[in-house]
Amino acid sequence: MSDTITNAAQGGYPTAQGRPSKVAIIGAGAVGSTLAYACVNKGVAREIVLQDIAKEKVEAEAMDIAQGIQFTSAGSVAGSDDPEICRGADVIAITAGAKQKPGQSRIELAGATVGIMEKILPKLVEVAPNAIFVLVANPVDVVTYCAKKITGLPENQIFGSGTVLDTARMRYLVSLETGTAVQNIHGYIAGEHGDSEVALWSSAQIGGVPLTQWGPTLDGGHFDQEKRDRIAYDVVRSAYRIIEGKGVTNYAVGLAVQRIISAVLNDEQRVLTISPLLDNWHGISVVCMAVPTIVGREGAGRRLELPLTPEEKERLTASADHLREVVSCLGPTRLGHGVRAGEDPALLDAIVASGISLEVCPASNVSLGVYHSPDDVPLRTLMSHGAQIALSADDPLLFQSR
């Protein structure tokens, strides 16, 4: 077992089932380390742990934060390359993933990052089966959907960070136009955390005043369609501009995820645009994407169905379709009930002999996948009917007859 670097001090923190709360952060890169720093500064939990495969890196990050806790509201910080450090965590935030390169779409990250999730999630569920899992790694909506399938966790227990950051960006830009405090601006970005996201202008308000009725802005203009489109465009482009300038986004996302973790541990019942699994939200199902959701100790609660204009609903439906398409393009990863053919040579021989067609998904490090039907129809029965694995618009995996 690896050494663990720890430093602790007393303070007042949320408790979980009568004991001090614990937050585990997977990935000690720029986002993970910044998130740990934000959690310590805010006193989110009694114990903060960082886990990363890079032993020296994770221990150094934990030590650097721990040695400054006397200047914060206190806490406990530890770092290790062993997943065992996450045992008993109340919240696990997963920031580990493939690094986004300048000009690279979040969607292009999907295959490699899902491959990472397949490796790390089973062990994390084993050491912290009751934790609330918050996916942060991009493309977060796709990764969250795959993580939900990989783990089989209840839909309240696992969700993505969604557009909590995008919503904050939108409110910040609106505040620059109006001179009002961001805390008094209420509006949401929904859909994909990425290029197809949708600003819900029809429900945006400042102090109860609809944004479209705000009147003159600081530059003498109004919140007309042109101004709204420019703000929405700037929100989408923010991450790209930051990455082009310094290589990574970390500060604002760290604060945003800290806000989500606080809402869980303090049972705040706060409305946040996280990315949970949707079931008939404005007619949208079988996808994880950001919608205003009540967040508390049990994780993702009620998904709020804000009134939408026909255009907003159409664009959100298109965003959901886009995300489902990306998931389907990942091919037959381990997203359903079944086994890998490579784990059973005899089964593989039988499949080859039967001529069943299987897709290959090298991006997710799965060379061959074999799955039972939802009703557990025996594989031999499927083979006798010439079954093959196919992709569906509703769910990435299903069996179809030739």
Short mmCIF file of C-alpha atoms in Angstrom, two decimals, residues 22-40 44-45 47-53 58 61-62 65 76-83 85-87 89-96 120 124 132 134 136 254 257-258 261:
data_model
loop_
_atom_site.label_atom_id
_atom_site.label_comp_id
_atom_site.label_asym_id
_atom_site.label_seq_id
_atom_site.Cartn_x
_atom_site.Cartn_y
_atom_site.Cartn_z
CA LYS A 22 -15.26 13.01 3.66
CA VAL A 23 -14.71 14.13 0.08
CA ALA A 24 -12.52 12.21 -2.37
CA ILE A 25 -11.19 13.83 -5.53
CA ILE A 26 -9.90 11.59 -8.30
CA GLY A 27 -7.20 13.24 -10.36
CA ALA A 28 -4.53 15.59 -9.02
CA GLY A 29 -4.18 17.65 -12.17
CA ALA A 30 -5.06 21.32 -12.46
CA VAL A 31 -8.80 20.81 -11.95
CA GLY A 32 -8.56 18.21 -9.18
CA SER A 33 -5.97 20.13 -7.18
CA THR A 34 -7.86 23.40 -7.56
CA LEU A 35 -11.05 21.66 -6.45
CA ALA A 36 -9.29 20.30 -3.35
CA TYR A 37 -7.98 23.79 -2.59
CA ALA A 38 -11.47 25.27 -2.98
CA CYS A 39 -12.97 22.62 -0.71
CA VAL A 40 -10.38 23.30 1.99
CA VAL A 44 -16.69 21.77 2.76
CA ALA A 45 -15.78 18.57 4.64
CA GLU A 47 -11.55 15.22 5.39
CA ILE A 48 -10.38 15.92 1.82
CA VAL A 49 -8.43 13.25 -0.04
CA LEU A 50 -6.78 13.32 -3.46
CA GLN A 51 -6.11 10.16 -5.44
CA ASP A 52 -4.06 9.91 -8.62
CA ILE A 53 -1.89 7.27 -10.28
CA VAL A 58 -0.60 13.67 -5.77
CA GLU A 61 -0.31 18.58 -4.19
CA ALA A 62 -1.81 17.32 -0.92
CA ILE A 65 -2.49 22.45 0.38
CA SER A 76 -7.75 17.41 6.78
CA VAL A 77 -5.91 16.82 3.52
CA ALA A 78 -4.37 13.57 2.27
CA GLY A 79 -2.95 12.34 -1.02
CA SER A 80 -2.19 8.85 -2.34
CA ASP A 81 -1.97 6.78 -5.50
CA ASP A 82 -4.00 4.02 -3.81
CA PRO A 83 -7.81 4.08 -4.35
CA ILE A 85 -7.74 6.30 0.41
CA CYS A 86 -11.26 6.94 -0.90
CA ARG A 87 -12.85 4.33 1.37
CA ALA A 89 -16.12 8.85 1.14
CA ASP A 90 -19.45 10.68 1.15
CA VAL A 91 -18.79 12.38 -2.20
CA ILE A 92 -16.38 11.33 -4.94
CA ALA A 93 -15.60 13.92 -7.62
CA ILE A 94 -13.89 12.46 -10.68
CA THR A 95 -11.74 14.95 -12.55
CA ALA A 96 -9.36 12.38 -14.08
CA ILE A 120 -11.23 3.33 -12.14
CA LEU A 124 -14.21 3.33 -6.35
CA ILE A 132 -22.51 10.46 -4.31
CA VAL A 134 -19.93 13.68 -9.36
CA VAL A 136 -16.31 16.33 -13.92
CA GLY A 254 -13.03 24.12 -9.16
CA VAL A 257 -17.82 21.71 -8.37
CA GLN A 258 -17.14 22.79 -4.79
CA ILE A 261 -20.34 19.18 -3.22
#
